[in-house]
Amino acid sequence: MNAPAALAHLTPEIALREVPDAAIAALKSRFGANCSTAMAVRTQHGRDESSFDAPPPAAVVFAECTQDVADAVKLASEYSVPVIPFGVGSSLEGHLLAVQGGISIDLQRMNKVLSVNADDLTVTVQPGVTRKQLNEEIKSTGLFFPIDPGADASIGGMTATRASGTNAVRYGTMRENVLGLEVVTAAGEVIRTGTRAKKSSAGYDLTRLMVGSEGTLGVVTEITLRIYPLPEAVSAAICSFPSIEAAVRTTIQIIQLGVPIARVELIDVNAVRMVNAYAKLGLREEPMLLMEFHGSPAGVKEQAETVQEIASEHGGNAFEWASTPEERTRLWTARHNSYFAAVQSRPGCRVISTDTCVPISRLADCLLESVAETDASGIPYFLVGHVGDGNFHFGYLIDPNIPEERVKAEKLNHDLVSRALSLEGTCTGEHGVGLHKMDFLITEAGAGAVDMMRTIKRALDPKNIMNPGKIFSW
């Protein structure tokens, strides 16, 4: 498989649809002060962390319950007005942009943990709950929710994009950890999918259909999740390597030997340098793996010793171990601050982020060639990756006032995706398609599969009001 011949989406396609004055009046009548048309509010809800720009939505509705969402969507359907769900605005792929106009439904006030069923290892939350909030609220039960995309994203947004992150190598992605949903459909009806049971064979798997649908099939208003016992023992380590290749070969060997590592993250020398400047960490400025081990004290010790031995064979050195929460937090600060550190390293820049994922056996083939190509380009960049599951991210730091830089960065992304697809990988491991990956989807999935997606979309959303212009064209 190859990527499209032309560069994809240098700028988003803007096709604004009219939002009648009567629609705004109806929303203001229903929601009062919870419906805003103030430019500052609209602008805030018309931007995410992507490198794209688009006009802001015509209005923002602040939903406080499922009925609010249902009423807003019913009014939008009556006037054929687009609806864009909004969580915390941390999307990297343009999911929140009102490329066809419409209204933004802000779900941040729907931020309650509704029930914790510790005996069944499940929890039910509203979509505005963030992952950090959830873990803070359930920590007294001895349980935790492991999906960690880095940003303190909302659970609703993580569900919509089928997010994963640093713990996915052991605990899976949102796909494996969402048991059931409450969803407001394009007609404004409220439906439930799935149950708290561990498994079910009852009909179509509508939960999986909605997880990863990026707001194009409905608005998620309630999520039931798997949660896990806090590990008896946790140990974290960082290890520096003489080259990216040495770090990648170490990772491949760890995974292929079946070491049950919880996290293994790659940070390249550029990212380490940026984080050092941003957070004053003083880390050794070489390619680095950040690792974490979960289990019994004996199991964690055995895992760590095995990994240290493997890393030493590939030139790994300067191991630094941490077993207390404070020490682990310090070590993981490097990974979680990498995006913001990179942005600060070039004031005024915008980040074009990649999200390829390949089978673990092809990780070195894809990554090393891409690093060489990016180094030769002269574009400032950083590289981080959840390399334990073959997923990695280049962040190209472009000056938005220099169009040639965007073209060069998009060419790098285009070639990277082409390489990943040729190795039986994917254009997006966790960020979702949004606007940026649309032209790659048809190449990856095939025209027949995308046509089936369109058929589902048209059946469930015949007026094309649910986050239109994302994933694929109508």
Tab-separated table of C-alpha atoms in Angstrom:
chain	number	residue	atom	x	y	z
A	1	MET	CA	0.000	0.000	0.000
A	2	ASN	CA	1.109	3.544	-0.699
A	3	ALA	CA	-0.032	6.919	0.573
A	4	PRO	CA	-1.900	9.298	-1.762
A	5	ALA	CA	0.200	10.864	-4.480
A	6	ALA	CA	-0.681	14.435	-3.464
A	7	LEU	CA	0.103	16.062	-0.142
A	8	ALA	CA	-2.909	15.817	2.153
A	9	HIS	CA	-4.683	18.740	3.755
A	10	LEU	CA	-2.179	21.549	3.839
A	11	THR	CA	-5.210	23.579	4.921
A	12	PRO	CA	-8.638	22.316	5.975
A	13	GLU	CA	-11.535	22.414	3.536
A	14	ILE	CA	-13.947	25.083	4.768
A	15	ALA	CA	-17.572	24.740	3.599
A	16	LEU	CA	-19.644	26.794	6.033
A	17	ARG	CA	-23.331	25.969	6.323
A	18	GLU	CA	-25.835	28.631	7.329
A	19	VAL	CA	-26.848	28.776	10.972
A	20	PRO	CA	-30.220	30.584	10.861
A	21	ASP	CA	-30.943	33.354	13.345
A	22	ALA	CA	-33.974	31.315	14.358
A	23	ALA	CA	-31.700	28.451	15.422
A	24	ILE	CA	-29.605	30.737	17.635
A	25	ALA	CA	-32.772	32.256	19.091
A	26	ALA	CA	-34.148	28.783	19.872
A	27	LEU	CA	-30.904	27.759	21.581
A	28	LYS	CA	-30.823	30.949	23.652
A	29	SER	CA	-34.449	30.439	24.619
A	30	ARG	CA	-33.751	26.893	25.814
A	31	PHE	CA	-30.340	27.427	27.427
A	32	GLY	CA	-30.279	31.091	28.453
A	33	ALA	CA	-26.831	32.062	29.765
A	34	ASN	CA	-25.560	28.555	28.934
A	35	CYS	CA	-25.657	29.459	25.243
A	36	SER	CA	-23.000	31.971	24.245
A	37	THR	CA	-22.330	33.777	20.989
A	38	ALA	CA	-19.513	35.898	22.419
A	39	MET	CA	-16.549	35.903	20.069
A	40	ALA	CA	-14.039	35.088	22.825
A	41	VAL	CA	-16.025	31.993	23.835
A	42	ARG	CA	-16.558	30.896	20.239
A	43	THR	CA	-12.864	31.347	19.420
A	44	GLN	CA	-11.848	29.264	22.438
A	45	HIS	CA	-14.076	26.442	21.194
A	46	GLY	CA	-12.882	26.723	17.603
A	47	ARG	CA	-9.261	25.782	18.252
A	48	ASP	CA	-7.468	22.632	19.336
A	49	GLU	CA	-3.795	21.630	19.469
A	50	SER	CA	-3.633	20.933	15.731
A	51	SER	CA	-1.834	23.204	13.288
A	52	PHE	CA	-5.071	24.063	11.469
A	53	ASP	CA	-7.213	27.188	11.625
A	54	ALA	CA	-10.915	27.541	10.832
A	55	PRO	CA	-13.697	30.018	11.588
A	56	PRO	CA	-15.191	29.565	15.075
A	57	PRO	CA	-18.600	27.954	15.658
A	58	ALA	CA	-21.644	30.228	15.552
A	59	ALA	CA	-22.530	29.487	19.183
A	60	VAL	CA	-21.421	27.439	22.183
A	61	VAL	CA	-23.854	25.495	24.372
A	62	PHE	CA	-22.637	24.515	27.847
A	63	ALA	CA	-24.360	21.216	28.612
A	64	GLU	CA	-24.882	20.178	32.231
A	65	CYS	CA	-26.771	16.905	31.741
A	66	THR	CA	-27.771	14.381	29.091
A	67	GLN	CA	-31.095	16.138	28.518
A	68	ASP	CA	-29.236	19.353	27.680
A	69	VAL	CA	-27.265	17.515	25.014
A	70	ALA	CA	-30.394	15.837	23.643
A	71	ASP	CA	-32.275	19.156	23.440
A	72	ALA	CA	-29.351	20.914	21.748
A	73	VAL	CA	-28.996	18.162	19.161
A	74	LYS	CA	-32.764	18.126	18.495
A	75	LEU	CA	-32.694	21.852	17.792
A	76	ALA	CA	-29.614	21.444	15.603
A	77	SER	CA	-31.372	18.674	13.678
A	78	GLU	CA	-34.500	20.795	13.237
A	79	TYR	CA	-32.436	23.521	11.567
A	80	SER	CA	-29.859	21.141	9.937
A	81	VAL	CA	-27.068	22.816	11.895
A	82	PRO	CA	-23.746	21.005	12.523
A	83	VAL	CA	-22.863	19.897	16.080
A	84	ILE	CA	-19.266	19.619	17.330
A	85	PRO	CA	-18.689	18.021	20.772
A	86	PHE	CA	-16.019	19.760	22.890
A	87	GLY	CA	-14.067	18.181	25.759
A	88	VAL	CA	-10.905	19.993	26.862
A	89	GLY	CA	-9.566	20.977	23.441
A	90	SER	CA	-6.488	18.731	23.435
A	91	SER	CA	-7.096	17.102	20.027
A	92	LEU	CA	-4.133	17.093	17.648
A	93	GLU	CA	-6.053	16.349	14.450
A	94	GLY	CA	-8.564	19.194	14.068
A	95	HIS	CA	-11.524	17.299	15.543
A	96	LEU	CA	-12.938	20.429	17.197
A	97	LEU	CA	-12.790	22.754	14.206
A	98	ALA	CA	-16.110	24.001	12.865
A	99	VAL	CA	-15.126	23.496	9.222
A	100	GLN	CA	-18.804	23.483	8.236
A	101	GLY	CA	-19.896	25.967	10.894
A	102	GLY	CA	-22.534	25.066	13.461
A	103	ILE	CA	-22.576	24.926	17.252
A	104	SER	CA	-20.109	23.575	19.769
A	105	ILE	CA	-21.511	21.552	22.673
A	106	ASP	CA	-19.160	21.969	25.630
A	107	LEU	CA	-19.309	18.894	27.893
A	108	GLN	CA	-16.863	20.034	30.579
A	109	ARG	CA	-19.611	20.680	33.147
A	110	MET	CA	-20.743	17.070	32.818
A	111	ASN	CA	-17.883	16.028	35.081
A	112	LYS	CA	-19.318	13.638	37.659
A	113	VAL	CA	-18.145	10.141	38.538
A	114	LEU	CA	-21.600	8.532	38.621
A	115	SER	CA	-20.826	5.156	40.193
A	116	VAL	CA	-17.857	3.073	41.284
A	117	ASN	CA	-18.397	-0.681	41.367
A	118	ALA	CA	-15.191	-1.829	42.989
A	119	ASP	CA	-16.271	-5.469	43.257
A	120	ASP	CA	-16.790	-5.638	39.491
A	121	LEU	CA	-13.836	-3.399	38.606
A	122	THR	CA	-16.014	-0.911	36.721
A	123	VAL	CA	-16.772	2.794	36.960
A	124	THR	CA	-19.342	4.961	35.166
A	125	VAL	CA	-18.561	8.612	34.421
A	126	GLN	CA	-19.853	11.606	32.516
A	127	PRO	CA	-17.817	12.659	29.454
A	128	GLY	CA	-16.311	15.792	31.025
A	129	VAL	CA	-14.450	13.817	33.702
A	130	THR	CA	-10.711	13.934	32.981
A	131	ARG	CA	-8.403	10.982	33.478
A	132	LYS	CA	-6.554	12.649	36.375
A	133	GLN	CA	-9.837	13.551	38.082
A	134	LEU	CA	-11.057	9.978	37.719
A	135	ASN	CA	-7.939	8.488	39.265
A	136	GLU	CA	-8.026	11.002	42.105
A	137	GLU	CA	-11.635	10.097	42.901
A	138	ILE	CA	-11.124	6.310	42.891
A	139	LYS	CA	-7.682	6.022	44.465
A	140	SER	CA	-9.167	5.366	47.923
A	141	THR	CA	-10.669	2.140	46.531
A	142	GLY	CA	-7.227	0.785	45.613
A	143	LEU	CA	-8.157	0.901	41.917
A	144	PHE	CA	-7.024	3.010	38.965
A	145	PHE	CA	-7.811	3.742	35.317
A	146	PRO	CA	-4.649	3.110	33.281
A	147	ILE	CA	-5.209	4.818	29.926
A	148	ASP	CA	-2.811	7.769	29.828
A	149	PRO	CA	-2.486	9.743	26.569
A	150	GLY	CA	-0.244	12.310	28.255
A	151	ALA	CA	-2.582	15.296	28.221
A	152	ASP	CA	-5.240	15.431	30.938
A	153	ALA	CA	-7.856	14.647	28.313
A	154	SER	CA	-11.542	14.149	29.026
A	155	ILE	CA	-12.875	10.594	29.115
A	156	GLY	CA	-15.447	11.570	26.489
A	157	GLY	CA	-12.762	12.809	24.125
A	158	MET	CA	-10.604	9.764	24.777
A	159	THR	CA	-13.592	7.554	23.940
A	160	ALA	CA	-14.354	9.493	20.770
A	161	THR	CA	-10.800	9.166	19.449
A	162	ARG	CA	-10.136	5.614	20.743
A	163	ALA	CA	-7.155	6.982	22.645
A	164	SER	CA	-4.413	4.935	24.284
A	165	GLY	CA	-1.043	6.276	25.445
A	166	THR	CA	1.805	5.225	27.671
A	167	ASN	CA	0.174	2.228	29.394
A	168	ALA	CA	-1.326	0.647	26.283
A	169	VAL	CA	1.409	-1.957	25.938
A	170	ARG	CA	0.031	-3.674	29.071
A	171	TYR	CA	-3.541	-2.425	29.571
A	172	GLY	CA	-4.719	-1.843	26.000
A	173	THR	CA	-6.557	1.144	24.540
A	174	MET	CA	-9.979	2.715	25.040
A	175	ARG	CA	-11.319	0.045	22.692
A	176	GLU	CA	-10.577	-2.659	25.268
A	177	ASN	CA	-11.559	-0.599	28.309
A	178	VAL	CA	-14.951	0.876	27.409
A	179	LEU	CA	-17.756	-1.517	28.385
A	180	GLY	CA	-20.822	0.583	27.686
A	181	LEU	CA	-22.025	4.013	26.622
A	182	GLU	CA	-24.916	6.419	26.739
A	183	VAL	CA	-25.107	8.295	23.438
A	184	VAL	CA	-27.276	11.077	22.039
A	185	THR	CA	-27.960	10.275	18.396
A	186	ALA	CA	-28.249	12.704	15.494
A	187	ALA	CA	-32.027	12.753	16.041
A	188	GLY	CA	-31.592	13.784	19.670
A	189	GLU	CA	-32.584	10.365	21.016
A	190	VAL	CA	-30.754	8.841	23.982
A	191	ILE	CA	-29.568	5.251	23.571
A	192	ARG	CA	-27.461	2.888	25.670
A	193	THR	CA	-24.923	0.418	24.347
A	194	GLY	CA	-23.229	-2.412	26.228
A	195	THR	CA	-23.518	-3.373	29.895
A	196	ARG	CA	-21.267	-3.800	32.923
A	197	ALA	CA	-20.949	-7.497	32.128
A	198	LYS	CA	-17.475	-8.603	31.124
A	199	LYS	CA	-18.705	-9.939	27.782
A	200	SER	CA	-21.800	-10.062	25.582
A	201	SER	CA	-22.908	-11.569	22.268
A	202	ALA	CA	-26.163	-9.589	22.086
A	203	GLY	CA	-26.475	-8.089	18.620
A	204	TYR	CA	-24.220	-5.633	16.861
A	205	ASP	CA	-21.389	-4.206	18.950
A	206	LEU	CA	-22.619	-0.618	18.979
A	207	THR	CA	-20.205	0.294	21.757
A	208	ARG	CA	-17.231	-0.437	19.515
A	209	LEU	CA	-18.910	1.430	16.666
A	210	MET	CA	-19.146	4.571	18.778
A	211	VAL	CA	-15.673	4.258	20.329
A	212	GLY	CA	-13.417	5.987	17.816
A	213	SER	CA	-16.242	7.573	15.796
A	214	GLU	CA	-14.865	11.055	16.619
A	215	GLY	CA	-18.267	12.634	17.249
A	216	THR	CA	-19.529	11.826	13.747
A	217	LEU	CA	-22.244	9.357	14.840
A	218	GLY	CA	-23.442	10.805	18.151
A	219	VAL	CA	-22.480	12.636	21.332
A	220	VAL	CA	-21.265	10.409	24.169
A	221	THR	CA	-22.867	11.430	27.477
A	222	GLU	CA	-21.928	8.542	29.776
A	223	ILE	CA	-19.125	5.971	29.751
A	224	THR	CA	-18.696	2.728	31.688
A	225	LEU	CA	-15.041	1.722	31.993
A	226	ARG	CA	-12.884	-1.124	33.221
A	227	ILE	CA	-10.668	-0.203	36.145
A	228	TYR	CA	-7.787	-2.160	37.656
A	229	PRO	CA	-6.269	-2.876	41.069
A	230	LEU	CA	-3.305	-0.670	41.836
A	231	PRO	CA	-0.180	-2.818	41.409
A	232	GLU	CA	1.365	-4.167	44.597
A	233	ALA	CA	4.716	-2.837	43.431
A	234	VAL	CA	5.695	-0.264	40.818
A	235	SER	CA	9.192	0.577	39.670
A	236	ALA	CA	10.275	3.025	36.997
A	237	ALA	CA	13.556	3.536	35.235
A	238	ILE	CA	15.198	5.648	32.573
A	239	CYS	CA	18.035	4.392	30.423
A	240	SER	CA	20.121	6.340	27.923
A	241	PHE	CA	21.425	4.855	24.667
A	242	PRO	CA	24.137	5.777	22.186
A	243	SER	CA	21.610	5.869	19.323
A	244	ILE	CA	17.920	5.673	18.444
A	245	GLU	CA	18.592	2.304	16.847
A	246	ALA	CA	19.978	0.866	20.094
A	247	ALA	CA	16.903	2.033	22.019
A	248	VAL	CA	14.532	0.619	19.394
A	249	ARG	CA	16.343	-2.751	19.199
A	250	THR	CA	16.142	-2.979	22.992
A	251	THR	CA	12.393	-2.343	22.897
A	252	ILE	CA	11.770	-4.943	20.202
A	253	GLN	CA	13.671	-7.579	22.177
A	254	ILE	CA	11.787	-6.741	25.399
A	255	ILE	CA	8.416	-7.190	23.703
A	256	GLN	CA	9.369	-10.278	21.705
A	257	LEU	CA	10.644	-12.004	24.859
A	258	GLY	CA	7.251	-11.426	26.468
A	259	VAL	CA	8.418	-9.238	29.351
A	260	PRO	CA	5.143	-7.865	30.814
A	261	ILE	CA	6.394	-4.288	30.937
A	262	ALA	CA	3.712	-1.680	31.717
A	263	ARG	CA	5.267	1.269	29.875
A	264	VAL	CA	8.190	1.706	27.530
A	265	GLU	CA	8.509	5.160	26.001
A	266	LEU	CA	11.110	6.514	23.603
A	267	ILE	CA	12.338	10.113	23.824
A	268	ASP	CA	14.881	11.254	21.266
A	269	VAL	CA	17.794	13.575	21.998
A	270	ASN	CA	15.885	16.609	20.680
A	271	ALA	CA	13.001	15.974	23.080
A	272	VAL	CA	15.388	15.413	25.991
A	273	ARG	CA	17.155	18.682	25.250
A	274	MET	CA	13.837	20.561	25.023
A	275	VAL	CA	12.529	19.045	28.263
A	276	ASN	CA	15.757	19.882	30.091
A	277	ALA	CA	15.407	23.527	29.076
A	278	TYR	CA	11.672	23.592	29.885
A	279	ALA	CA	11.616	21.745	33.220
A	280	LYS	CA	15.234	22.163	34.396
A	281	LEU	CA	15.638	18.380	34.717
A	282	GLY	CA	19.287	17.863	33.827
A	283	LEU	CA	18.681	14.577	32.004
A	284	ARG	CA	21.504	13.033	29.996
A	285	GLU	CA	21.071	14.373	26.442
A	286	GLU	CA	20.966	11.106	24.547
A	287	PRO	CA	18.113	8.966	23.187
A	288	MET	CA	16.269	7.563	26.181
A	289	LEU	CA	13.780	4.878	27.156
A	290	LEU	CA	11.414	5.507	30.052
A	291	MET	CA	10.097	2.251	31.506
A	292	GLU	CA	7.686	1.190	34.210
A	293	PHE	CA	7.066	-2.233	35.741
A	294	HIS	CA	3.910	-3.331	37.606
A	295	GLY	CA	3.273	-6.447	39.671
A	296	SER	CA	4.437	-8.179	42.830
A	297	PRO	CA	7.748	-7.047	44.373
A	298	ALA	CA	9.446	-10.223	43.132
A	299	GLY	CA	7.874	-9.930	39.677
A	300	VAL	CA	8.851	-6.297	39.276
A	301	LYS	CA	12.406	-7.055	40.345
A	302	GLU	CA	12.664	-9.898	37.823
A	303	GLN	CA	11.233	-7.769	34.988
A	304	ALA	CA	13.576	-4.900	35.752
A	305	GLU	CA	16.650	-7.124	35.887
A	306	THR	CA	15.740	-8.750	32.567
A	307	VAL	CA	15.237	-5.380	30.881
A	308	GLN	CA	18.474	-3.968	32.273
A	309	GLU	CA	20.361	-6.955	30.919
A	310	ILE	CA	18.778	-6.550	27.466
A	311	ALA	CA	19.497	-2.816	27.424
A	312	SER	CA	23.135	-3.384	28.409
A	313	GLU	CA	23.560	-5.674	25.403
A	314	HIS	CA	22.576	-2.734	23.187
A	315	GLY	CA	24.779	-0.159	24.898
A	316	GLY	CA	22.188	1.126	27.361
A	317	ASN	CA	23.700	2.960	30.299
A	318	ALA	CA	23.003	5.440	33.089
A	319	PHE	CA	20.072	3.452	34.465
A	320	GLU	CA	18.177	5.468	37.036
A	321	TRP	CA	15.612	3.637	39.163
A	322	ALA	CA	12.649	5.051	41.060
A	323	SER	CA	10.232	3.218	43.324
A	324	THR	CA	8.494	6.019	45.257
A	325	PRO	CA	5.600	7.961	43.650
A	326	GLU	CA	7.581	11.202	43.887
A	327	GLU	CA	10.589	9.750	42.095
A	328	ARG	CA	8.417	8.169	39.391
A	329	THR	CA	6.626	11.465	38.835
A	330	ARG	CA	9.939	13.220	38.322
A	331	LEU	CA	11.050	10.671	35.751
A	332	TRP	CA	7.763	10.763	33.829
A	333	THR	CA	7.736	14.543	33.793
A	334	ALA	CA	10.104	14.342	30.837
A	335	ARG	CA	7.593	12.411	28.761
A	336	HIS	CA	4.478	14.329	29.713
A	337	ASN	CA	6.116	17.730	29.202
A	338	SER	CA	7.629	16.919	25.832
A	339	TYR	CA	4.929	18.566	23.683
A	340	PHE	CA	4.829	21.822	25.648
A	341	ALA	CA	8.607	21.858	25.950
A	342	ALA	CA	8.877	21.563	22.186
A	343	VAL	CA	6.407	24.383	21.552
A	344	GLN	CA	8.342	26.650	23.923
A	345	SER	CA	11.625	25.789	22.215
A	346	ARG	CA	10.494	27.692	19.113
A	347	PRO	CA	8.203	30.552	20.191
A	348	GLY	CA	5.274	31.115	17.854
A	349	CYS	CA	5.616	27.744	16.178
A	350	ARG	CA	2.811	25.295	15.364
A	351	VAL	CA	3.253	21.531	15.685
A	352	ILE	CA	2.406	19.067	12.929
A	353	SER	CA	2.162	15.768	14.755
A	354	THR	CA	2.438	12.308	13.233
A	355	ASP	CA	0.827	9.166	14.680
A	356	THR	CA	1.975	6.118	12.751
A	357	CYS	CA	1.962	2.652	14.282
A	358	VAL	CA	3.543	-0.485	12.830
A	359	PRO	CA	3.927	-4.129	13.869
A	360	ILE	CA	6.674	-4.334	16.486
A	361	SER	CA	8.888	-6.395	14.165
A	362	ARG	CA	8.911	-3.523	11.633
A	363	LEU	CA	9.467	-0.708	14.126
A	364	ALA	CA	13.179	-0.271	13.411
A	365	ASP	CA	12.621	-0.352	9.635
A	366	CYS	CA	10.036	2.421	9.804
A	367	LEU	CA	11.501	4.599	12.512
A	368	LEU	CA	15.167	4.689	11.560
A	369	GLU	CA	14.546	5.586	7.923
A	370	SER	CA	12.111	8.289	9.026
A	371	VAL	CA	14.638	9.774	11.464
A	372	ALA	CA	17.284	9.976	8.748
A	373	GLU	CA	14.813	11.622	6.358
A	374	THR	CA	13.704	14.165	8.958
A	375	ASP	CA	17.275	15.000	9.986
A	376	ALA	CA	18.100	15.709	6.326
A	377	SER	CA	15.100	18.030	5.947
A	378	GLY	CA	16.366	20.710	8.332
A	379	ILE	CA	12.926	21.062	9.949
A	380	PRO	CA	13.165	21.354	13.770
A	381	TYR	CA	11.452	18.353	15.349
A	382	PHE	CA	11.140	16.091	18.352
A	383	LEU	CA	10.359	12.378	18.536
A	384	VAL	CA	8.498	10.478	21.233
A	385	GLY	CA	6.818	7.127	21.076
A	386	HIS	CA	4.862	4.405	22.803
A	387	VAL	CA	7.346	2.094	21.162
A	388	GLY	CA	6.232	-0.967	23.132
A	389	ASP	CA	3.246	-1.197	20.804
A	390	GLY	CA	4.948	0.184	17.690
A	391	ASN	CA	3.429	3.689	17.913
A	392	PHE	CA	5.562	6.829	17.620
A	393	HIS	CA	5.126	10.552	17.020
A	394	PHE	CA	7.281	13.076	15.202
A	395	GLY	CA	6.437	16.667	16.075
A	396	TYR	CA	7.523	18.996	13.257
A	397	LEU	CA	7.900	22.553	14.589
A	398	ILE	CA	6.905	24.908	11.798
A	399	ASP	CA	6.744	28.682	11.561
A	400	PRO	CA	3.150	29.403	10.418
A	401	ASN	CA	4.406	32.487	8.599
A	402	ILE	CA	6.658	30.414	6.351
A	403	PRO	CA	4.416	28.333	4.034
A	404	GLU	CA	7.399	26.388	2.716
A	405	GLU	CA	7.936	24.879	6.157
A	406	ARG	CA	4.394	23.491	6.263
A	407	VAL	CA	4.823	21.991	2.805
A	408	LYS	CA	8.115	20.383	3.825
A	409	ALA	CA	6.655	19.006	7.076
A	410	GLU	CA	3.592	17.612	5.320
A	411	LYS	CA	5.872	15.935	2.776
A	412	LEU	CA	7.750	14.279	5.636
A	413	ASN	CA	4.447	13.128	7.152
A	414	HIS	CA	3.237	11.891	3.755
A	415	ASP	CA	6.394	9.823	3.241
A	416	LEU	CA	6.266	8.509	6.810
A	417	VAL	CA	2.669	7.313	6.431
A	418	SER	CA	3.495	5.746	3.083
A	419	ARG	CA	6.347	3.872	4.730
A	420	ALA	CA	4.164	2.719	7.636
A	421	LEU	CA	1.398	1.492	5.340
A	422	SER	CA	3.896	-0.436	3.224
A	423	LEU	CA	4.941	-2.202	6.453
A	424	GLU	CA	1.304	-3.112	7.249
A	425	GLY	CA	0.937	-0.326	9.774
A	426	THR	CA	-1.557	2.510	10.184
A	427	CYS	CA	-1.652	6.269	9.668
A	428	THR	CA	-3.052	6.816	13.169
A	429	GLY	CA	-2.437	4.677	16.219
A	430	GLU	CA	-4.337	6.794	18.753
A	431	HIS	CA	-5.017	10.398	17.714
A	432	GLY	CA	-7.824	9.592	15.295
A	433	VAL	CA	-8.372	10.702	11.696
A	434	GLY	CA	-9.964	14.122	12.220
A	435	LEU	CA	-8.990	16.398	9.357
A	436	HIS	CA	-5.321	15.536	8.997
A	437	LYS	CA	-5.501	11.830	8.150
A	438	MET	CA	-8.586	11.857	5.883
A	439	ASP	CA	-6.741	11.267	2.621
A	440	PHE	CA	-4.743	8.431	4.162
A	441	LEU	CA	-7.812	6.557	5.432
A	442	ILE	CA	-9.037	5.436	2.028
A	443	THR	CA	-5.544	4.176	1.180
A	444	GLU	CA	-5.285	2.258	4.439
A	445	ALA	CA	-8.809	0.882	4.763
A	446	GLY	CA	-9.696	0.600	1.085
A	447	ALA	CA	-12.472	2.239	-0.903
A	448	GLY	CA	-14.954	-0.515	-0.085
A	449	ALA	CA	-14.459	-0.167	3.663
A	450	VAL	CA	-14.709	3.625	3.550
A	451	ASP	CA	-17.895	3.362	1.481
A	452	MET	CA	-19.311	1.107	4.208
A	453	MET	CA	-18.376	3.737	6.803
A	454	ARG	CA	-20.199	6.354	4.726
A	455	THR	CA	-23.253	4.099	4.547
A	456	ILE	CA	-23.296	3.800	8.338
A	457	LYS	CA	-22.817	7.555	8.718
A	458	ARG	CA	-25.666	8.365	6.321
A	459	ALA	CA	-27.988	5.878	8.007
A	460	LEU	CA	-27.344	7.231	11.515
A	461	ASP	CA	-26.905	10.892	10.574
A	462	PRO	CA	-28.905	11.559	7.381
A	463	LYS	CA	-28.613	15.351	7.699
A	464	ASN	CA	-24.829	15.143	8.219
A	465	ILE	CA	-24.894	17.311	11.345
A	466	MET	CA	-22.622	15.290	13.652
A	467	ASN	CA	-19.112	16.785	13.418
A	468	PRO	CA	-19.263	16.927	9.608
A	469	GLY	CA	-16.116	17.123	7.515
A	470	LYS	CA	-14.136	14.742	9.753
A	471	ILE	CA	-12.805	11.205	9.028
A	472	PHE	CA	-14.063	11.244	5.400
A	473	SER	CA	-15.960	13.500	3.044
A	474	TRP	CA	-19.725	13.145	2.883
